[in-house]
Short mmCIF file of C-alpha atoms in Angstrom, two decimals:
data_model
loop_
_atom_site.label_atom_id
_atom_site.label_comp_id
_atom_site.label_asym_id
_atom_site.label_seq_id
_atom_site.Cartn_x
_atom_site.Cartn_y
_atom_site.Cartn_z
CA UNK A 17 153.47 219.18 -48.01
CA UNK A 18 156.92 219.90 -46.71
CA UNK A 19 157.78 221.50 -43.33
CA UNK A 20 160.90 222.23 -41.02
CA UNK A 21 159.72 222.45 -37.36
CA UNK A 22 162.20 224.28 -35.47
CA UNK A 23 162.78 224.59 -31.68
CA UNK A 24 160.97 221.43 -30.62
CA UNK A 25 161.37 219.33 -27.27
CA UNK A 26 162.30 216.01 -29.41
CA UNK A 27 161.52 212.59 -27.93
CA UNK A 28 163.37 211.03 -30.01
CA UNK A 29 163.52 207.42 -28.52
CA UNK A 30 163.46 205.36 -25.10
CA UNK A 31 166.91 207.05 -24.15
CA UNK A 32 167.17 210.50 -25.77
CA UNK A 33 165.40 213.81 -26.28
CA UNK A 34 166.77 217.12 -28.12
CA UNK A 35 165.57 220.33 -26.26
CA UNK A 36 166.02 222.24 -28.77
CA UNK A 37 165.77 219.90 -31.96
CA UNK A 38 164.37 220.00 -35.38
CA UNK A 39 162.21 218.01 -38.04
CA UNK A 40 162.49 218.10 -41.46
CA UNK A 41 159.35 216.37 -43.27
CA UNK A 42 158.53 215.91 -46.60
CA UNK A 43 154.82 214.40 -46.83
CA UNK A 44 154.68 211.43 -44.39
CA UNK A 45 158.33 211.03 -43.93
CA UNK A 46 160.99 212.31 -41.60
CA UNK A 47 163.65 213.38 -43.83
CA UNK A 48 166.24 214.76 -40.96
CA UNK A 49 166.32 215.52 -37.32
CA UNK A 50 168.48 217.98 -35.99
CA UNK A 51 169.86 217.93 -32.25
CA UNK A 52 169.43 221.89 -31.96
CA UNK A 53 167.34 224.06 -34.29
CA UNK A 54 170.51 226.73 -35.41
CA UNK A 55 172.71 223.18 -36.90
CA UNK A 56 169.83 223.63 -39.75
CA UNK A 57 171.27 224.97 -42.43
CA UNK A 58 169.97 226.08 -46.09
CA UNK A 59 166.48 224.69 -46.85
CA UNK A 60 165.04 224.35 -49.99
CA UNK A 61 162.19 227.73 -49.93
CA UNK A 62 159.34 224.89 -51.00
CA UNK A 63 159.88 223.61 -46.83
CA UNK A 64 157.33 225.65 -45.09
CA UNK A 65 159.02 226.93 -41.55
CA UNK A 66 156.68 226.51 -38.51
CA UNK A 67 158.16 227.81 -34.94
CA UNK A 68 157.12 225.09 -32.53
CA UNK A 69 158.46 227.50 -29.77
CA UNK A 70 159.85 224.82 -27.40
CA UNK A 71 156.50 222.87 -27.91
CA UNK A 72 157.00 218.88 -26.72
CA UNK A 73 156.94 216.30 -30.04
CA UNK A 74 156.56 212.87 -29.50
CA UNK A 75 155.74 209.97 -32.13
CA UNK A 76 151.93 209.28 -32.59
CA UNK A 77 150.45 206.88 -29.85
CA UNK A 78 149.37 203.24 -30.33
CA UNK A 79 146.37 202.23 -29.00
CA UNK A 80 146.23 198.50 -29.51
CA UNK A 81 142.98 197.93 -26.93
CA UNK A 82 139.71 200.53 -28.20
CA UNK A 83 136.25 199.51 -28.28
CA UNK A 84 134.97 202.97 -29.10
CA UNK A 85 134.36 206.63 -28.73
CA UNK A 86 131.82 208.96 -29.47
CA UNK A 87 128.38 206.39 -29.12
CA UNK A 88 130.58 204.14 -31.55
CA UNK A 89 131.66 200.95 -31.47
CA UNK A 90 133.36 198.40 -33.70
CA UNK A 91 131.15 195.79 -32.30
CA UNK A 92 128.35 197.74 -34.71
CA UNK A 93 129.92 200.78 -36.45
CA UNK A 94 129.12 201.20 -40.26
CA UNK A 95 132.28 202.23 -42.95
CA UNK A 96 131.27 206.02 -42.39
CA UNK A 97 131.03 205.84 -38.57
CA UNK A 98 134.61 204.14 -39.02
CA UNK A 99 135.70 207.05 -40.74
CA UNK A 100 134.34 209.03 -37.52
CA UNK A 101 135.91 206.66 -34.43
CA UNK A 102 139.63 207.41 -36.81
CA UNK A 103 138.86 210.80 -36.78
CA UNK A 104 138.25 210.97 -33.49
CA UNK A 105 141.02 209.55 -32.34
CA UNK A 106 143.36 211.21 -34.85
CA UNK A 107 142.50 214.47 -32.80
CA UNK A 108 143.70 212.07 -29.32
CA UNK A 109 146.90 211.70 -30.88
CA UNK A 110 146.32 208.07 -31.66
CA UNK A 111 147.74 207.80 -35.20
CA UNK A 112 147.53 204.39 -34.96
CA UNK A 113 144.97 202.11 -33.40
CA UNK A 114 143.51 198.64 -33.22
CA UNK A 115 140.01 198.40 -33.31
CA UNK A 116 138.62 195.57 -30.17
CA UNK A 117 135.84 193.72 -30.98
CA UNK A 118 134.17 192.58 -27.59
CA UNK A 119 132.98 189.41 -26.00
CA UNK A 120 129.49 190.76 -26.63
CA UNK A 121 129.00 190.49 -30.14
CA UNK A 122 128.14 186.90 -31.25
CA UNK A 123 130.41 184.99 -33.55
CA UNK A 124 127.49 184.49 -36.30
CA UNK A 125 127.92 188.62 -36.55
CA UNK A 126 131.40 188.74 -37.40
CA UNK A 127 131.42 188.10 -40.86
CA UNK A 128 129.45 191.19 -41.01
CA UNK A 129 132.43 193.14 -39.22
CA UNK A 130 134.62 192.13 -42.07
CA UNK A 131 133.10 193.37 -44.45
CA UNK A 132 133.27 196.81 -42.86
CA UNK A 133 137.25 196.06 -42.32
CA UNK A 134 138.83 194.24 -44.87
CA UNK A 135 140.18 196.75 -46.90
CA UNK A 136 139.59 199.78 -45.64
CA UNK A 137 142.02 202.64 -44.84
CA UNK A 138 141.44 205.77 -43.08
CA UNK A 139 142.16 209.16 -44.40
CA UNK A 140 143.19 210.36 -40.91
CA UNK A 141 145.65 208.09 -39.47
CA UNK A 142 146.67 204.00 -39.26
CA UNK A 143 144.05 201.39 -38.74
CA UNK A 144 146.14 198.87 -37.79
CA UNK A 145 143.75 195.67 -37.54
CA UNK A 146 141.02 194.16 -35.40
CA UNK A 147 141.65 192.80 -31.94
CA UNK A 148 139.00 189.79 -30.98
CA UNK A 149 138.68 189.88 -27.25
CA UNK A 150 136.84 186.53 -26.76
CA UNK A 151 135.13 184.83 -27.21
CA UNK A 152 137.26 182.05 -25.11
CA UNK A 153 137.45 183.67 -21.49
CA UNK A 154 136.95 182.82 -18.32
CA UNK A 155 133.49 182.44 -16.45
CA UNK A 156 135.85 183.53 -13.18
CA UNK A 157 136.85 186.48 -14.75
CA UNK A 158 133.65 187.72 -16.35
CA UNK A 159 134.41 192.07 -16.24
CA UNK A 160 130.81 193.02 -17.32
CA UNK A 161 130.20 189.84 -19.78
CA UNK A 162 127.44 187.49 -19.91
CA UNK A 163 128.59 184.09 -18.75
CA UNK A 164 126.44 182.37 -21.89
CA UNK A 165 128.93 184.14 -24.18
CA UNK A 166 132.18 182.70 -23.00
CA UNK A 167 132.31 179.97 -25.15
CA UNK A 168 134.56 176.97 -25.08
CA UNK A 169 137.70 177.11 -26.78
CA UNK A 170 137.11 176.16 -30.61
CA UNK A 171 140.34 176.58 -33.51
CA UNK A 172 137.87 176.73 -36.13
CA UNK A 173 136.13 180.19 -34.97
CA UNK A 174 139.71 181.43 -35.75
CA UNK A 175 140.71 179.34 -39.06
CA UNK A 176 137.45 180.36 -40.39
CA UNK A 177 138.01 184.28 -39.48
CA UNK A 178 141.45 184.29 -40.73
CA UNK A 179 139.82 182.48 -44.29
CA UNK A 180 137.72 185.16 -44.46
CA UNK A 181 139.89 188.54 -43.37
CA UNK A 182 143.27 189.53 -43.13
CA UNK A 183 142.80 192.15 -40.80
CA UNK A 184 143.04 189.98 -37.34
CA UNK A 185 146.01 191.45 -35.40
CA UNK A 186 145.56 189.81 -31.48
CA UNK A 187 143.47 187.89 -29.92
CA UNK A 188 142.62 187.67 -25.85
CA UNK A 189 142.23 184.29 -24.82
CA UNK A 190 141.82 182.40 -21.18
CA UNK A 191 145.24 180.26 -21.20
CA UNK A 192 143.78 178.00 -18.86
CA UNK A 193 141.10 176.51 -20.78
CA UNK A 194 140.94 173.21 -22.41
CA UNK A 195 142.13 173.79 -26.02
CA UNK A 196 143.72 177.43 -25.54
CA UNK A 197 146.95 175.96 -26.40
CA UNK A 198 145.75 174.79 -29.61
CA UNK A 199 144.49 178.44 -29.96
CA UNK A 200 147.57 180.02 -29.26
CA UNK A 201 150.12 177.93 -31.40
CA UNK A 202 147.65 178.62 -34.66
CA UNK A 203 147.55 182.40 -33.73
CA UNK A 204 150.98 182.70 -33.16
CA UNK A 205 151.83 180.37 -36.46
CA UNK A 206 149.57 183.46 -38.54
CA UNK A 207 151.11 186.27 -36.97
CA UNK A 208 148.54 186.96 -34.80
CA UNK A 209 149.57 187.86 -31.31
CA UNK A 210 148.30 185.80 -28.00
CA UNK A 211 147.15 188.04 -25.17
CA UNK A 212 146.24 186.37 -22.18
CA UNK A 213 143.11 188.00 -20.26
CA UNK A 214 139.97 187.61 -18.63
CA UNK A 215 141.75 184.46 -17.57
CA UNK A 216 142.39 182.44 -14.28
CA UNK A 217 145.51 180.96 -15.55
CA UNK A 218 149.15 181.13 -13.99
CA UNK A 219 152.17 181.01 -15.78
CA UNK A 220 152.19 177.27 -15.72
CA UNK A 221 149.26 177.16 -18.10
CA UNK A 222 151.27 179.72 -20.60
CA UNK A 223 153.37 178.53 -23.41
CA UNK A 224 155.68 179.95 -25.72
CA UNK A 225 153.17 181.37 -28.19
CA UNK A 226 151.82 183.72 -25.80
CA UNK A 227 153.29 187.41 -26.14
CA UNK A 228 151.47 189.31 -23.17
CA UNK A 229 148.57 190.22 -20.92
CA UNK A 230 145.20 191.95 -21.75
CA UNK A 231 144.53 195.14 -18.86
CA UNK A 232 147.16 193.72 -16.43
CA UNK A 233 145.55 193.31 -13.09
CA UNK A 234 141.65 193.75 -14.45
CA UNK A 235 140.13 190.55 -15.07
CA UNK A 236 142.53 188.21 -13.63
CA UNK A 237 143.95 186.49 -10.45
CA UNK A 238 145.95 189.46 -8.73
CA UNK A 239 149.47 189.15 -7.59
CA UNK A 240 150.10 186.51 -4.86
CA UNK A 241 152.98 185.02 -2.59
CA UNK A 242 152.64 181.74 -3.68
CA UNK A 243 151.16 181.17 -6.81
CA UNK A 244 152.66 182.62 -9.85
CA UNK A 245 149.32 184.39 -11.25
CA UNK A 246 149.31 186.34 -14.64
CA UNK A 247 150.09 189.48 -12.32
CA UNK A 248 152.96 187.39 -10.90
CA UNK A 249 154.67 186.68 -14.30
CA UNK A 250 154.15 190.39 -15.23
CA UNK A 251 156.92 191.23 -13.05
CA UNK A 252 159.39 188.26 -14.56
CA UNK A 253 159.82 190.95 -17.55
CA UNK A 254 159.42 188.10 -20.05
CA UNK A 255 155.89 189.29 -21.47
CA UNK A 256 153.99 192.44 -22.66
CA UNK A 257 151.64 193.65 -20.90
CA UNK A 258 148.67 195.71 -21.84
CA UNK A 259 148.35 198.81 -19.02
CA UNK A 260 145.16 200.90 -18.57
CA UNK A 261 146.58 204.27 -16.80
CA UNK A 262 144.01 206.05 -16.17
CA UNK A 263 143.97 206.30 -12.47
CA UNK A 264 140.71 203.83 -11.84
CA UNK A 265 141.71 200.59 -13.33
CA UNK A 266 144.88 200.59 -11.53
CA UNK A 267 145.46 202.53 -8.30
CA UNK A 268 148.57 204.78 -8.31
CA UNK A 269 150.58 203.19 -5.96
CA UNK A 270 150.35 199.80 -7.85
CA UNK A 271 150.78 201.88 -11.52
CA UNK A 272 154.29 203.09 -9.30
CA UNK A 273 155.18 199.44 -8.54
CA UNK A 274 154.49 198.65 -12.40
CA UNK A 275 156.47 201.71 -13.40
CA UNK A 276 159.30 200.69 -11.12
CA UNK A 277 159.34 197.42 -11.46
CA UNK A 278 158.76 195.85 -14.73
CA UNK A 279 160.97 196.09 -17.75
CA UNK A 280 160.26 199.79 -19.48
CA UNK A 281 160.30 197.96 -23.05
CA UNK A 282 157.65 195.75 -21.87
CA UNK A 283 154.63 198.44 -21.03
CA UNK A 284 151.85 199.02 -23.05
CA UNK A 285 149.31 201.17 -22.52
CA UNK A 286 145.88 201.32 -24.09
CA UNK A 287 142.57 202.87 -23.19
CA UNK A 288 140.27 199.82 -23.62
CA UNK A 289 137.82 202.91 -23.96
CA UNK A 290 134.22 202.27 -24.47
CA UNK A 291 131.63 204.36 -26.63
CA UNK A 292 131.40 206.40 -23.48
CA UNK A 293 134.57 207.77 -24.01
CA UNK A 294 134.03 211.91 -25.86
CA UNK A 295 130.03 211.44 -24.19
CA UNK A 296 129.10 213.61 -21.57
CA UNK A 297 128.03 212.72 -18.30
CA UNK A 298 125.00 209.83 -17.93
CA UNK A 299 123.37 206.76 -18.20
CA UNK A 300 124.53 204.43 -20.74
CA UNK A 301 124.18 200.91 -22.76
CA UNK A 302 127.62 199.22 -23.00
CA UNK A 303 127.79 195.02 -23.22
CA UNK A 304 123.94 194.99 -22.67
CA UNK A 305 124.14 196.28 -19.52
CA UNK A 306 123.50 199.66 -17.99
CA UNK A 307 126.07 201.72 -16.77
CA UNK A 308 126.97 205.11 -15.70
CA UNK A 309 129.70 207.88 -17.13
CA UNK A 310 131.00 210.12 -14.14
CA UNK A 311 134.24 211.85 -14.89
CA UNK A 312 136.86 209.33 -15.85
CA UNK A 313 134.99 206.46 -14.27
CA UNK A 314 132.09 204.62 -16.44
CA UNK A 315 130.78 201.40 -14.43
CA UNK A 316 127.77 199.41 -14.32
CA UNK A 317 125.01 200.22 -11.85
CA UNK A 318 126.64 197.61 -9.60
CA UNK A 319 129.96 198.68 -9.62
CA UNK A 320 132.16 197.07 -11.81
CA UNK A 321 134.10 198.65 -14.81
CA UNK A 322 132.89 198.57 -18.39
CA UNK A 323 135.73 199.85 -19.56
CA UNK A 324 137.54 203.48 -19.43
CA UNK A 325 136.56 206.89 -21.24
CA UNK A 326 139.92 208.28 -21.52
CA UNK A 327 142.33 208.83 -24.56
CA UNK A 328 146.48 208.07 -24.36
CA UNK A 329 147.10 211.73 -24.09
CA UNK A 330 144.68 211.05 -20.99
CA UNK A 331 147.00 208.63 -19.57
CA UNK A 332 150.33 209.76 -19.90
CA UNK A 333 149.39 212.88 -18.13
CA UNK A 334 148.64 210.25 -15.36
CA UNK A 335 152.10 208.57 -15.43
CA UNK A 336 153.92 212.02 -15.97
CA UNK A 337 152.08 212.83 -12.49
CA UNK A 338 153.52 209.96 -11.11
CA UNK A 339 157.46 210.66 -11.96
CA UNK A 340 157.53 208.88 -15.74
CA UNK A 341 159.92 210.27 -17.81
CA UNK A 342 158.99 211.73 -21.70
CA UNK A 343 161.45 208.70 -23.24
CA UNK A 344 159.30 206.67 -20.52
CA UNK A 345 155.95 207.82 -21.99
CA UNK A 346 157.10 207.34 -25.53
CA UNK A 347 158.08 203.69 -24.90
CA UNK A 348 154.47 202.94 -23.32
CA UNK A 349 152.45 204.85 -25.79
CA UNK A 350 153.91 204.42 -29.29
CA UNK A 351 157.12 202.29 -29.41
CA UNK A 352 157.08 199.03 -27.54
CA UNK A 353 153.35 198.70 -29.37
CA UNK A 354 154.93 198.80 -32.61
CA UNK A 355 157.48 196.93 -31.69
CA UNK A 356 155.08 194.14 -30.00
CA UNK A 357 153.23 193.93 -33.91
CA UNK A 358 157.05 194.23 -35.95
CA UNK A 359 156.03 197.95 -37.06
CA UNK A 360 158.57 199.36 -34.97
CA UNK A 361 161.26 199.98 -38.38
CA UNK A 362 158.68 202.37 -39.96
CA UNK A 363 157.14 203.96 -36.42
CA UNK A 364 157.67 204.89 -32.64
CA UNK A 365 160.91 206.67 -32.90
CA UNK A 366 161.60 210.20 -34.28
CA UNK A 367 164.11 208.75 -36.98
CA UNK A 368 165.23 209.65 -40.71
CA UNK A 369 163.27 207.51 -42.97
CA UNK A 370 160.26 207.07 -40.51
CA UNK A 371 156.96 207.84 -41.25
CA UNK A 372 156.35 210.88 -39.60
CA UNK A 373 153.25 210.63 -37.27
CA UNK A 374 153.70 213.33 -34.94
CA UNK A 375 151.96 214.45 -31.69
CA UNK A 376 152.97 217.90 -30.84
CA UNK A 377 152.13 218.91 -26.75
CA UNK A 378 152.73 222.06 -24.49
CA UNK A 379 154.35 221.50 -21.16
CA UNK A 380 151.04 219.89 -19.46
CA UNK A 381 151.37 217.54 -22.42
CA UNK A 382 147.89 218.92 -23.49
CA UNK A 383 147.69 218.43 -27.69
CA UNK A 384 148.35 221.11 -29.71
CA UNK A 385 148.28 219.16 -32.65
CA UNK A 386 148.83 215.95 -34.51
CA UNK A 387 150.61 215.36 -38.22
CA UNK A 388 149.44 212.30 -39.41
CA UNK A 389 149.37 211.25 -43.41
CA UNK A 390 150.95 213.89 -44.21
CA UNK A 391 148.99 216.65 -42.90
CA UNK A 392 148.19 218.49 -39.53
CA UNK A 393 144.85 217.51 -38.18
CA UNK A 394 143.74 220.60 -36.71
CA UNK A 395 145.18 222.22 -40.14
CA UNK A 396 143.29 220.13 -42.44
CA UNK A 397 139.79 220.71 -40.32
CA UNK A 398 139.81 224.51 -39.96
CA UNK A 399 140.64 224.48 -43.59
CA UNK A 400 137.51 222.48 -44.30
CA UNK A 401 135.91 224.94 -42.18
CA UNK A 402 137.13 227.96 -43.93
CA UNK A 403 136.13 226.32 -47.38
CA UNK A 404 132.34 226.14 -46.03
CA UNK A 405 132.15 229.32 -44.51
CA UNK A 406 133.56 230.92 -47.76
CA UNK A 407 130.77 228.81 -49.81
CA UNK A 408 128.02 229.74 -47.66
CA UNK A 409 129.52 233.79 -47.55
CA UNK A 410 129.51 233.59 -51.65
CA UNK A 411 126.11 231.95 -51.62
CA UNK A 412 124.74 235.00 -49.51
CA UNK A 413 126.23 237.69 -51.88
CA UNK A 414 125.39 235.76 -54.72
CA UNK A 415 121.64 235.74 -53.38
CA UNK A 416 121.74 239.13 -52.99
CA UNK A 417 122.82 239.85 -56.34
CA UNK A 418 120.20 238.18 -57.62
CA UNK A 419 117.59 240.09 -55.44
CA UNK A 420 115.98 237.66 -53.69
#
């Protein structure tokens, strides 16, 4: 399909936004952007016209941390329940995701999980890869893992997953443990990126082969006067570091001081959302342990997270509460992501040439809709929707026709 969208709020980049702007598209590329909708001039009629009527656009978020949505998981989730996560969080605005497989599944299942991934592509937006979180963490630092499944830092697991699957993207390992390093410098030598998380390290234990920090602040030593923690080196702008926004995980005034304080280009934010996440309210299973769903917070039944049940849109609603700017938002939720895996010259910035994964937001930055692949998500469903209620209207008449 082919579409001009006229009088859009433009984010185009980290720096720069067009109030008034315009996107050509032509299928899943950007073929111009205009700086104020009346500079368009003579389109070809096949370009269908859509008024965005001063609606905000923004490049498709990145969510490189996800463990679920919906009662799914990647831990467990089948091809067609795969189909159902992207789906899902097409409609978010995530046209592009990792997929986090936790410290709770056991290494003998994972060849399992490849055989759901390798290959596969989704008909709704980007599946980027697999993140491993684990299994090489820190007993300190558990979150809501099981001690007996932080295992001590083995190469092999790794050599033997990336002999098997090409889909491995990152990795979160304890840089502190004996044999880490070893870890990290074979990641890093497959273009797989190092996170550092669930760790007790401090940046004396890092190398060069690390690239950043899994949920900054959650699961690690937090900032200190004297020792340089993880938290510590966070604020030395040399690393990325993984953000979860939503309020709980990190207290405002401390996502202010992040905000304020360490290098824009350097912020990710994920969701690290469970299979909570789209459930309503109630007692759940997540990591083998019970735990409860209550508005934005899901936490065991003694109190400690077990991940979040938000989206990105979620979360940079937060930071827009808290004074971010739109080029801000687009830096933490799409761009420095893409930039962080070397996707950055094909996504993240509303460019000519760019694949044109849109997420299209009124002034509350609530979703109005999401182009992804080449078509609108909300678009394509109500068509589907249409198509089935037309089938079941001619099945009726039909019926009747027959005189039954």
């Amino acid at each position: 399909m082919k579409y001009l969208l006229t009088h859009g709020h433009l984010i185009i980049d980290g720096n720069n936004e067009y109030l008034d702007g315009a996107l050509l598209i032509d299928g899943e590329r950007i073929q111009e952007v205009y700086y104020q909708s009346n500079k368009v001039g003579t389109i070809d009629e096949e370009y269908e016209v859509i008024d965005l009527k001063g609606a905000i656009v923004m490049p498709g978020f990145f969510d490189t941390h996800t463990h679920g949505i919906d009662g799914i998981t990647f831990d467990a989730c089948t091809k067609e329940q795969l189909d159902k996560l992207c789906y899902e969080f097409a409609r978010d605005g995530s046209t592009s995701f990792l997929g986090s497989i936790s410290y709770d599944l056991p290494t003998n299942m994972y060849d399992q999980r490849w055989d759901v991934f390798n290959g596969y592509e989704s008909k709704w937006n980007r599946f980027e890869g697999i993140h491993i979180e684990g299994p090489f963490l820190s007993p300190k630092h558990l979150g809501v893992g099981d001690p007996e499944k932080f295992l001590k830092p083995d190469v092999n697991l790794y050599k033997d997953v990336l002999a098997k699957t090409n889909v491995l993207k990152q990795v979160t390992v304890a840089y502190e443990r004996e044999g880490a390093k070893e870890i990290g410098k074979f990641l890093h030598d497959n273009n797989v990126r190092v996170m550092v998380g669930h760790s007790d390290a401090l940046e004396s234990d890092l190398d060069e082969n690390v690239d950043g920090f899994t949920h900054l602040f959650n699961a690690m030593r937090g900032l200190h006067h004297r020792d340089i923690t993880l938290v510590n080196a966070a604020f030395t702008n040399k690393y990325y570091c993984e953000v979860i926004t939503d309020g709980n995980h990190v207290s405002e005034n401390v996502l202010k001081l992040v905000m304020n304080n360490i290098d824009r280009n350097k912020i990710v934010i994920v969701t690290d959302s469970s299979e909570a996440r789209g459930l309503a309210d109630g007692e759940y299973v997540s990591f083998s342990k019970h735990c409860i769903k209550k508005g934005t917070k899901y936490m065991t039944v003694d109190g400690h997270y077990a991940g979040s049940v938000v989206s990105i849109n979620d979360e940079i609603k937060e930071l827009r509460k808290l004074g971010a700017k739109y080029t801000d938002l687009l830096l933490w939720s799409s761009l420095n992501a893409f930039k962080l895996y070397g996707l950055d010259q094909q996504f993240g910035t509303l460019v000519k040439g760019k694949y044109a994964d849109l997420v299209i937001m009124d002034d509350d930055l609530n979703i109005k809709n999401v182009y992804s692949k080449g078509k609108f998500i909300y678009d394509w469903v109500l068509s589907k929707i249409n198509n089935i209620l037309c089938l079941f209207c001619f099945s009726v008449i039909w019926i009747k026709c027959l005189g039954f």
